[in-house]
Coordinates of C-alpha atoms and ligand atoms in Angstrom, one line a residue:
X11 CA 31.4 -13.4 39.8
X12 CA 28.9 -11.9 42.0
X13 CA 26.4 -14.8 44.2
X14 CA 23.7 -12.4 42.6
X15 CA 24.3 -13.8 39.3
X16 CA 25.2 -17.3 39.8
X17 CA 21.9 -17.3 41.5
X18 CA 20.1 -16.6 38.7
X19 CA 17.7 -19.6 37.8
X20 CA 18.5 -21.9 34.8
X21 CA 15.1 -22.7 32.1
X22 CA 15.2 -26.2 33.5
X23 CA 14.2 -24.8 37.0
X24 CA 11.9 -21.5 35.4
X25 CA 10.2 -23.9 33.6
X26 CA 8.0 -25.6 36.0
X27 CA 7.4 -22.5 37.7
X28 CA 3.5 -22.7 38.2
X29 CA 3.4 -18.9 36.0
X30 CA 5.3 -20.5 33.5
X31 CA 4.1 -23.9 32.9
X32 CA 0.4 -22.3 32.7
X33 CA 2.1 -20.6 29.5
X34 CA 2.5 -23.9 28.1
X35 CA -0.8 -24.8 27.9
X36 CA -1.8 -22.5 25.3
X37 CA 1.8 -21.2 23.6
X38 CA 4.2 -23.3 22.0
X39 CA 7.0 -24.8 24.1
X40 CA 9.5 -24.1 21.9
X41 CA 8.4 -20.4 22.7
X42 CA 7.9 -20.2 25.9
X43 CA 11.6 -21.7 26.4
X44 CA 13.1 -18.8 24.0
X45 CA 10.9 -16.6 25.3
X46 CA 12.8 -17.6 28.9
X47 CA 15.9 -17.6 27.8
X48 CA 15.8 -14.1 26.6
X49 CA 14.6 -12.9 29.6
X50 CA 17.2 -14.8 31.9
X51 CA 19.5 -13.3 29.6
X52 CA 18.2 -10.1 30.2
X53 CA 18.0 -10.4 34.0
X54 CA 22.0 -11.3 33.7
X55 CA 23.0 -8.4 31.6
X56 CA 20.6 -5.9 34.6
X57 CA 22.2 -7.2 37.1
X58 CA 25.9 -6.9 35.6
X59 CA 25.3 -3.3 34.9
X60 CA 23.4 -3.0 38.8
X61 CA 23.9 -5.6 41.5
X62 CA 22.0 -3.6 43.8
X63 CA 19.1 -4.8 42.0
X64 CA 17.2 -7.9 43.2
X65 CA 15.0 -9.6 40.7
X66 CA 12.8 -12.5 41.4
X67 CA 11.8 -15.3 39.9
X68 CA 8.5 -14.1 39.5
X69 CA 9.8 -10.7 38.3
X70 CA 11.4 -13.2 35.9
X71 CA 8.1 -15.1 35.2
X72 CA 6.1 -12.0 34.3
X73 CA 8.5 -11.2 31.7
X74 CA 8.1 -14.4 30.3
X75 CA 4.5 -13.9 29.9
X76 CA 5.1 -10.6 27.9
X77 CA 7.8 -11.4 25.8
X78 CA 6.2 -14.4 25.2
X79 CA 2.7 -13.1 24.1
X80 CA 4.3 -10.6 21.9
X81 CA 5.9 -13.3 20.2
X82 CA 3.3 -15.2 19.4
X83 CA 0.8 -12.4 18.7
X84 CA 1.0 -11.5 14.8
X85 CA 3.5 -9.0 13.5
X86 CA 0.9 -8.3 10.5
X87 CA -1.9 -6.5 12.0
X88 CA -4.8 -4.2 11.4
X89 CA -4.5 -0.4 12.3
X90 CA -6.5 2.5 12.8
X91 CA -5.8 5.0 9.8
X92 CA -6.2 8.3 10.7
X93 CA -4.1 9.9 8.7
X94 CA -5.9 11.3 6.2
X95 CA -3.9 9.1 3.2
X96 CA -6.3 7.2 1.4
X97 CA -4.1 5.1 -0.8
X98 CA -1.2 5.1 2.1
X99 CA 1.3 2.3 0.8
X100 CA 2.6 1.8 4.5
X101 CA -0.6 1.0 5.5
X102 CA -1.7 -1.4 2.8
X103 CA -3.1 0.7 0.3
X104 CA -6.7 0.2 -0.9
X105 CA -8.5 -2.2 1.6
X106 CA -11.0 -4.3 -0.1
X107 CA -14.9 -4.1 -1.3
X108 CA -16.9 -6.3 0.8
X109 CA -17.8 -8.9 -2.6
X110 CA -13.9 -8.8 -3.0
X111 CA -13.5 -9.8 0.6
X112 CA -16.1 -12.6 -0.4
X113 CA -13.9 -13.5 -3.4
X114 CA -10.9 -14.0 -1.6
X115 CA -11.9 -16.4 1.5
X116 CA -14.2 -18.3 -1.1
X117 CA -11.2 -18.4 -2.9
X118 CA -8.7 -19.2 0.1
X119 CA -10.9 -22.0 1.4
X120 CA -11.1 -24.5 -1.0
X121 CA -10.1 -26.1 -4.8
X122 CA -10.7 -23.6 -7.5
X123 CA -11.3 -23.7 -11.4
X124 CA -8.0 -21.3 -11.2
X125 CA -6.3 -23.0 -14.2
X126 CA -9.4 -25.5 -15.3
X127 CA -11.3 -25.0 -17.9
X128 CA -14.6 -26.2 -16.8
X129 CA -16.2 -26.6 -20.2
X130 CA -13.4 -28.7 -21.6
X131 CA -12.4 -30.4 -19.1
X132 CA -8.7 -29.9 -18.9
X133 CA -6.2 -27.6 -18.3
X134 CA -7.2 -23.7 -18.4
X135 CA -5.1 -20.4 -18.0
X136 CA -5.8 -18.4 -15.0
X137 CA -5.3 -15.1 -16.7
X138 CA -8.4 -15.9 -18.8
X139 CA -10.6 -15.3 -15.8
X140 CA -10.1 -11.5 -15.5
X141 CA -9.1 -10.8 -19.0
X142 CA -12.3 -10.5 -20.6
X143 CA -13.8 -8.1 -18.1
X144 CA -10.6 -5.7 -18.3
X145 CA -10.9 -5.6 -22.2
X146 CA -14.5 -4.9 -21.4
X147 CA -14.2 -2.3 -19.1
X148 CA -11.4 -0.8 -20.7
X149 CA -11.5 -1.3 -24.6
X150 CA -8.0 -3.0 -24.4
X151 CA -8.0 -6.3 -27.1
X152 CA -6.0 -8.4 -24.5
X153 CA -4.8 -8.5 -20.3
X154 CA -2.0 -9.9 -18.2
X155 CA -2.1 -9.6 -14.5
X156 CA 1.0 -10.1 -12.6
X157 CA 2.0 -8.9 -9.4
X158 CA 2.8 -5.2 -9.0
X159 CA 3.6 -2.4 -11.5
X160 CA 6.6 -2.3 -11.4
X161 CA 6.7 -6.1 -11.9
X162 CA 4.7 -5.4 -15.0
X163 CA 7.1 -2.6 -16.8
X164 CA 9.9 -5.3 -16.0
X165 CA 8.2 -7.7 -17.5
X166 CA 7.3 -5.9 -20.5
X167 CA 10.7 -4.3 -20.9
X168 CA 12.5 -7.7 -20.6
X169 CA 10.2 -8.7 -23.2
X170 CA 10.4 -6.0 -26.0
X171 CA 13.8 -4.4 -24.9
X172 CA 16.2 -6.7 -23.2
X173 CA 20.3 -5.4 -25.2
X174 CA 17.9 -3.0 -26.8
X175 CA 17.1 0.6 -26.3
X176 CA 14.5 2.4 -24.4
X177 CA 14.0 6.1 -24.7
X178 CA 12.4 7.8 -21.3
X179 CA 12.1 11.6 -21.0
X180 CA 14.5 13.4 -18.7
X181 CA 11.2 14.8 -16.9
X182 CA 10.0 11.3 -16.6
X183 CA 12.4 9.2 -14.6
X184 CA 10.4 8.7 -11.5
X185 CA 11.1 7.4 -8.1
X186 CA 8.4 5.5 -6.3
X187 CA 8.7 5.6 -2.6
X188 CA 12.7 4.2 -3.3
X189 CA 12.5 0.8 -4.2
X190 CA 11.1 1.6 -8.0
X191 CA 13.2 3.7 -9.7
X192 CA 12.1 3.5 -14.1
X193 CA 16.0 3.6 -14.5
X194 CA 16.6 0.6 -12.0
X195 CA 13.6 -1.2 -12.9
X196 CA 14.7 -0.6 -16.4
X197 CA 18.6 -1.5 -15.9
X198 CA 17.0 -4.9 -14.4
X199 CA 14.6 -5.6 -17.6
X200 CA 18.2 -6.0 -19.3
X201 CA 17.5 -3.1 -21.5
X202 CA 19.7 0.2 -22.2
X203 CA 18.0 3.6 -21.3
X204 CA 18.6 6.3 -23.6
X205 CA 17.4 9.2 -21.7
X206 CA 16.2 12.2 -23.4
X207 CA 15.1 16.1 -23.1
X208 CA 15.5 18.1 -20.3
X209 CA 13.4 18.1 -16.6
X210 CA 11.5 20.4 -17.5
X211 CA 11.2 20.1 -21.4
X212 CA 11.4 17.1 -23.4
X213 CA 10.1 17.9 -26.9
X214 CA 8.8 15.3 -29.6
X215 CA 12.4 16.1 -31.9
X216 CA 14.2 15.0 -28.8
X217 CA 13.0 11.1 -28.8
X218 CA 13.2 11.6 -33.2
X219 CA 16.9 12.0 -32.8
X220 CA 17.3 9.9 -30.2
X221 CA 15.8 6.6 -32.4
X222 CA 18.9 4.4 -34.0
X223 CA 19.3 0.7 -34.4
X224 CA 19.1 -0.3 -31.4
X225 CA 15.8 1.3 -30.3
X226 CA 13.2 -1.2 -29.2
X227 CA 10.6 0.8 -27.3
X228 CA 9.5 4.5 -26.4
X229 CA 8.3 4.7 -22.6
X230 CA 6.5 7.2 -21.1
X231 CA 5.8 6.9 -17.3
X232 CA 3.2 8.8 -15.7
X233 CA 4.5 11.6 -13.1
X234 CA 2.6 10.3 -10.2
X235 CA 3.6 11.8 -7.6
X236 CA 5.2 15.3 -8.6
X237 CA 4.7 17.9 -11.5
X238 CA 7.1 20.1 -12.6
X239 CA 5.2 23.6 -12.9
X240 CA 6.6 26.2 -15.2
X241 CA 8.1 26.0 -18.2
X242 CA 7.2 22.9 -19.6
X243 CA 6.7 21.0 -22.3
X244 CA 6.0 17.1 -23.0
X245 CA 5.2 14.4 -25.4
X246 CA 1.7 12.8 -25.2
X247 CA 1.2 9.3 -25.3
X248 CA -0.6 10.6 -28.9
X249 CA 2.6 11.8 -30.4
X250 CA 4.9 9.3 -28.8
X251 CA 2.8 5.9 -30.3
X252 CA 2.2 8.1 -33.6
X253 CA 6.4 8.5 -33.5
X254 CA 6.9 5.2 -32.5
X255 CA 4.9 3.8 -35.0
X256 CA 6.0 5.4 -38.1
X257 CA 9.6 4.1 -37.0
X258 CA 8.9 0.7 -36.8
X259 CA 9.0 0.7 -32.7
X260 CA 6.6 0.3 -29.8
X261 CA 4.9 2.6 -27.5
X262 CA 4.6 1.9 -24.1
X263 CA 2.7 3.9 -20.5
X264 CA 3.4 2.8 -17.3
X265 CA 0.2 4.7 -15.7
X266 CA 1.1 4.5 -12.0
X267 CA -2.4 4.7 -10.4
X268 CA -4.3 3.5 -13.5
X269 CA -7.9 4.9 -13.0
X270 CA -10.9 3.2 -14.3
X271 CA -13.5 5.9 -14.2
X272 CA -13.0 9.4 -14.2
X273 CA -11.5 11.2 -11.4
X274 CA -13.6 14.3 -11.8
X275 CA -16.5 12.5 -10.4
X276 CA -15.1 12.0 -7.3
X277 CA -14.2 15.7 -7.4
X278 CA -11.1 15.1 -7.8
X279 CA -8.8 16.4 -11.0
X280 CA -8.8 14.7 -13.9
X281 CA -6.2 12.0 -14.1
X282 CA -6.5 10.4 -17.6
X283 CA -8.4 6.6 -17.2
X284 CA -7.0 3.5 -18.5
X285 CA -9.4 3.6 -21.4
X286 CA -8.2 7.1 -22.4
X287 CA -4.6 6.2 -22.5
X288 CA -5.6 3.1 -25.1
X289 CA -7.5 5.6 -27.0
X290 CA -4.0 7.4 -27.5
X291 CA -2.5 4.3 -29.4
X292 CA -0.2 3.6 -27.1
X293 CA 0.9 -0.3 -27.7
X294 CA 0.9 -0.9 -24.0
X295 CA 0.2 0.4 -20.8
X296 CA 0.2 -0.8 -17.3
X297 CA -1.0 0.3 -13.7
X298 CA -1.2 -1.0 -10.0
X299 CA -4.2 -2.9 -8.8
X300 CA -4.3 -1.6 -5.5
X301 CA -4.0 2.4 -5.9
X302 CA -6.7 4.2 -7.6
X303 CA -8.6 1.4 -8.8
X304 CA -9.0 0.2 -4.9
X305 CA -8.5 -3.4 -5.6
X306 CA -5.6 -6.2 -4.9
X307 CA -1.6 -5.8 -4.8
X308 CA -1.3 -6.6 -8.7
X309 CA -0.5 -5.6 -12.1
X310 CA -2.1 -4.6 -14.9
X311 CA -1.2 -5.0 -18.3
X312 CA -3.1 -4.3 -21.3
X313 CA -2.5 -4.4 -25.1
X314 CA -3.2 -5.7 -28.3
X315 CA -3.2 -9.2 -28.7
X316 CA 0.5 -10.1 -30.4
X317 CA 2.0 -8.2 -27.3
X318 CA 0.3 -8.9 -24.7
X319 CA 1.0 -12.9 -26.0
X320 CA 5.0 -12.1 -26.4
X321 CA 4.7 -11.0 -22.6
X322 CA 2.7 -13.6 -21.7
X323 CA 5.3 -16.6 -23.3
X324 CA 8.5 -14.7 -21.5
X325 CA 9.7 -16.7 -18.9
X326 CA 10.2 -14.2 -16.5
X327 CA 6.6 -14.4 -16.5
X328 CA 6.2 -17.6 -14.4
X329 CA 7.9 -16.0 -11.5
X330 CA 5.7 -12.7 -11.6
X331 CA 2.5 -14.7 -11.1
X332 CA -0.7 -13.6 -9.5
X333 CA -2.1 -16.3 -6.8
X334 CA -5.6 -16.9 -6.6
X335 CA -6.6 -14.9 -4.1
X336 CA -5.4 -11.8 -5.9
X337 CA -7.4 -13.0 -8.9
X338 CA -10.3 -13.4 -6.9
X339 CA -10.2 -9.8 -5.6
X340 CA -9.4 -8.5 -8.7
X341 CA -12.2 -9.7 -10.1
X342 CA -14.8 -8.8 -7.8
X343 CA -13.5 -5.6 -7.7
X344 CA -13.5 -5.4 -11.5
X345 CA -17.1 -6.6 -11.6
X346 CA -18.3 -3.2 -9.6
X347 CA -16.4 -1.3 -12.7
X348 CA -19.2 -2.5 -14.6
X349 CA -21.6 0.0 -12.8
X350 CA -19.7 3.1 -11.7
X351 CA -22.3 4.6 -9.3
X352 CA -22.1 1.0 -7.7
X353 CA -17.9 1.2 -7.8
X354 CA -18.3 4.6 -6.2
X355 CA -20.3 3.1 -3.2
X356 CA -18.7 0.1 -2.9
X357 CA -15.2 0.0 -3.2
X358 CA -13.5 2.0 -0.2
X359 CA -11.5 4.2 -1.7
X360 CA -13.5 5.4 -4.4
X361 CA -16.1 5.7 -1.2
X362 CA -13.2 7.5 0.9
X363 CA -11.8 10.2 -2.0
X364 CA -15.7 11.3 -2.9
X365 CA -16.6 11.3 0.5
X366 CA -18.8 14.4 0.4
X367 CA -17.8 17.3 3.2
X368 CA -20.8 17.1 4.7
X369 CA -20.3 13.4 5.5
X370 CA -17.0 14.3 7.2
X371 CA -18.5 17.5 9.1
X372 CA -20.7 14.2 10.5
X373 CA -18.4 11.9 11.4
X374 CA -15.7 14.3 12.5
X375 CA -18.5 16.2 15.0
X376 CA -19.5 12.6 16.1
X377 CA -15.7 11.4 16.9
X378 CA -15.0 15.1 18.4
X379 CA -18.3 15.2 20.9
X380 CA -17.1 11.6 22.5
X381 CA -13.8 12.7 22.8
X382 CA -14.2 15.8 24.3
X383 CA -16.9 14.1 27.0
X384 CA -14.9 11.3 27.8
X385 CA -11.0 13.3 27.8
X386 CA -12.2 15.9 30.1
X387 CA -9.5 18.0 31.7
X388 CA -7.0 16.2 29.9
X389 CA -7.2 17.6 25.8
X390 CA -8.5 20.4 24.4
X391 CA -10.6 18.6 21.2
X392 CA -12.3 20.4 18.3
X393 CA -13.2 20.5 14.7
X394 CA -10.9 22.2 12.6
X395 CA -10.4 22.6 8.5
X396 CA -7.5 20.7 6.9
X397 CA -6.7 18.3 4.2
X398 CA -6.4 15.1 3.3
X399 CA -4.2 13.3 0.2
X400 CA -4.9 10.4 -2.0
X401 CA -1.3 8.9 -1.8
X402 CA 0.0 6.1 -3.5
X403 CA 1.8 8.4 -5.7
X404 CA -1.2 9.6 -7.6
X405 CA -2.4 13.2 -7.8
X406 CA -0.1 14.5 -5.6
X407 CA -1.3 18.4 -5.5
X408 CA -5.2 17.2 -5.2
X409 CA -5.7 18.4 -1.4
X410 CA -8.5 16.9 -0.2
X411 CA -10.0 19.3 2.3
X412 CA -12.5 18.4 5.0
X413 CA -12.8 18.7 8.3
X414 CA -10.7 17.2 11.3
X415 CA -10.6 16.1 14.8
X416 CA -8.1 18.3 16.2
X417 CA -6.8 17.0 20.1
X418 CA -4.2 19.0 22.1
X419 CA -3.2 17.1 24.6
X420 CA -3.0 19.0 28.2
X421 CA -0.4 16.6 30.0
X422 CA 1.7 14.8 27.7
X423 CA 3.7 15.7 24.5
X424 CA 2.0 15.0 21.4
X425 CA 4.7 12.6 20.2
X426 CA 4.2 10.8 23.6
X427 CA 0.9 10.8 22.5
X428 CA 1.3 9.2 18.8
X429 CA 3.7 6.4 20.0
X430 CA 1.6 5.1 22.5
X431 CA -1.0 5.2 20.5
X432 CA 1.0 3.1 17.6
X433 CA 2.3 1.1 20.2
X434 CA -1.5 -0.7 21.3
X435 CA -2.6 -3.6 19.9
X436 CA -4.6 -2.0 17.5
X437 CA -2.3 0.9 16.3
X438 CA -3.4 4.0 15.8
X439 CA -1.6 6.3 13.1
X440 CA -2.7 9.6 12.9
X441 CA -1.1 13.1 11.9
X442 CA 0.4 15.5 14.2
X443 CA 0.5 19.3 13.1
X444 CA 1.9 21.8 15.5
X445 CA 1.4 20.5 19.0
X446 CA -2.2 18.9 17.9
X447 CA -2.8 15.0 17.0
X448 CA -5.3 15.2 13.9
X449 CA -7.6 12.4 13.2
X450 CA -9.4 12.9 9.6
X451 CA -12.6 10.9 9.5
X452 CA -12.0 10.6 6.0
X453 CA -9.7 7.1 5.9
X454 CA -11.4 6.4 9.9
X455 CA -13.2 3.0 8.4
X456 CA -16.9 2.9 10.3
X457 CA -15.4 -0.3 12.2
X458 CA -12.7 1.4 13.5
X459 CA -14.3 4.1 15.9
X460 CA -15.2 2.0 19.2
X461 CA -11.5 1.3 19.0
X462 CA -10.5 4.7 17.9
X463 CA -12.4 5.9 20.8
X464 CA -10.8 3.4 23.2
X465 CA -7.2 4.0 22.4
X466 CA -7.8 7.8 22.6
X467 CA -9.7 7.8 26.2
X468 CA -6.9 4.9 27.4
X469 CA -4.0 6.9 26.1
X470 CA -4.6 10.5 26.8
X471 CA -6.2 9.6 30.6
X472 CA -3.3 7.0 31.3
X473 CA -1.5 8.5 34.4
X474 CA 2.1 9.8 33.1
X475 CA 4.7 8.5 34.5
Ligands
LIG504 C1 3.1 3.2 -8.1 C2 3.9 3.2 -9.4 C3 4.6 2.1 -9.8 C4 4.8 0.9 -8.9 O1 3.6 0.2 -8.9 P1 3.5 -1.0 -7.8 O2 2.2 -1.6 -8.1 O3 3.6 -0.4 -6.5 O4 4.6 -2.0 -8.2 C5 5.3 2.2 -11.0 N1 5.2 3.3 -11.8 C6 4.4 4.4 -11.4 C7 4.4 5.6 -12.3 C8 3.7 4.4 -10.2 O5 3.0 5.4 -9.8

């Protein structure tokens, strides 16, 4: 055993080193001690594989102070998207309207009429607070909210289906992002599926033949984040409730992205809206709160009255619940539904997937002429055309083109580049393309830009090692 190492200090020692003990006053002990630990531990293993290296206490005591900050700052942080994404599901999804914002602290900060109802005086459901204003909006008779989509087709399936039979086209079993899989999510409900059809052709005789005794429900799940192009052929929600219907069985849509209002007004495609699919006849369908309708994490289901009240007695139910914060945002958001110019302003990602290509031409010119003063020698900046996407799984061919900040850095590699940028406390995640890091203004939120600015300028200028 080398001197080197048995001179190493102990935490009883480190810790009433003056560096150290001014940690204390404003982190946790506890901390602080781990936080030592690991780095005496570290200092050990350096010096095992190098004991020509000397290391210090105060070498020591500085990494203290690092590894302790990062442990204490928050692992759940903001971060610059500049990707381009609007609904990005790595990044959050939709961020909040400002009254929805207002919904949920209002919410967070004190009691609550969540499951009170004030008239009478005594117990209430919280479901009855958003469930008139999504029949409203959408025509449905009756709403549950629980806590994602795919928590909603589980729920729905373990009602209606559990040792029955569901029947999915072949061209329909989708894959969301890995973890929701309709034949997973449907193998968990506890029912069977009876797939039918082809990829790229399922026809309406196909889900006839496939009906027997055991057949509880017909599902159709919206394609959200592929098409198959070509020959193809499928059954509307139309034919399949019709079908359904005249054999005694339900009809259900899992929508994906569930749209409120119509896409085509943000000059987007038309995905069919909530409302449309009801119109269909389908008995149920369900969406996420958080893609295209730019609200909470939650999910949507709506229905006639009898089914929506089967779903709502199952007691898998209880452990899908919405908390009251997601109710609070929901229904702020919802309330902006109500006026669809005012939901096209307000809520961000309606804002962000209509934002006109002037707007961007703007902003992008604005980002690019700071840049380009402030980088200097070290990037090339400028304005090129490109193309954004909604995400979230929904419309997955609508490219939404608009300018770019396009920076090519002179010095470093542009992956150098991205990870140091992802690495600051406020992360940066842009797109790289060729040997250029592109920043589209389009998901850059106006709060983000002083920061945007910052980490750019401290990143590119920083001298490489
Ligand atoms: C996104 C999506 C889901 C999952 O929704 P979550 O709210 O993320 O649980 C399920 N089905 C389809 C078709 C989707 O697009």
């Amino acid at each position: 055993m080398s001197d080197k190492l048995r001179a190493l200090p102990a935490v009883g020692d480190l810790i009433h080193h003056p560096d150290v003990a001014a940690m204390v006053e404003h982190l946790p002990r506890s901390l602080v001690v781990d936080a030592l630990r690991a780095e005496i531990d570290a200092a050990r293993e350096r010096l095992k594989n190098d004991l020509a290296i000397e290391i210090t206490e105060a070498d020591i005591a500085a990494g203290v102070q690092q590894r302790a900050c990062a442990m204490a700052a928050p692992k759940l942080k903001r971060v610059i998207n500049a990707t381009g994404v609007v609904v990005h599901t790595n990044l959050g999804r939709s961020p909040l309207a400002k009254t929805a914002i207002e919904a949920v602290v209002t919410a967070a900060k004190g009691y609550s009429n969540l499951e009170y109802d004030l008239a009478a005086g005594r117990r209430g459901s919280r479901y009855a607070l958003v469930e008139e204003l999504l029949c409203e909006l959408t025509g449905a008779e009756a709403a549950l909210v629980v806590n994602n989509n795919a928590a909603a087709v589980m729920l729905a399936l373990s009602a209606f289906a559990r040792g029955r039979e569901v029947v999915v086209s072949r061209g329909e079993l989708v894959e969301i992002g890995g973890s929701f899989r309709i034949p997973a999510v449907l193998a968990e409900s506890g029912a069977r599926l009876v797939e039918v059809g082809t990829t790229n052709r399922t026809h309406r005789k196909d889900f006839e033949q496939a009906i027997g005794e055991h057949t509880a429900v017909l599902l159709k799940v919206h394609t959200s984040n592929y098409h198959i192009l070509g020959f193809t052929e499928s059954v509307s929600g139309a034919d399949l409730a019709t079908l359904a219907h005249a054999r005694g069985l339900l009809a259900f849509e899992d929508l994906g992205s569930g749209s409120m209002l119509n896409t085509a007004s943000l000059g987007l495609p038309h995905e069919p809206t909530v409302a449309e699919a009801l119109q269909e006849g389908l008995d149920l369908v369900t969406f996420s709160g958080d893609k295209l309708l730019g609200g909470p994490q939650a999910g949507v289901l709506l229905g006639g009255k009898k089914i929506i009240g089967t779903i709502a007695e199952n007691p898998l139910h209880r452990a899908l619940r919405v908390d009251k914060m997601t109710l609070a945002a929901l229904e702020a958001t919802l309330q902006l539904y109500r006026d669809p110019q005012r939901a096209m302003r307000e809520i961000p990602t309606l804002r962000m997937l209509g934002a006109k290509n002037e707007t961007l031409r703007r902003r992008a010119r604005t980002i690019a002429q700071a840049l380009a003063a402030a980088l200097g020698k070290h990037a090339k900046v400028s304005v090129v055309k490109s193309h954004g996407q909604v995400g979230g799984g929904a419309l997955p061919f609508a490219e939404l083109a608009g300018p770019v900040v396009a920076i090519a850095p002179k010095h470093l590699s542009v992956d150098r580049v991205a990870s140091r940028l992802r690495a600051r406390a406020v992360p940066v995640i842009a797109r790289i393309e060729r040997d250029r890091l592109l920043l589209d203004p389009r998901t850059i939120l106006d709060g983000d830009r002083r920061d945007l600015h910052i980490a750019l300028v401290e990143t590119l200028t920083e001298e490489t090692p």
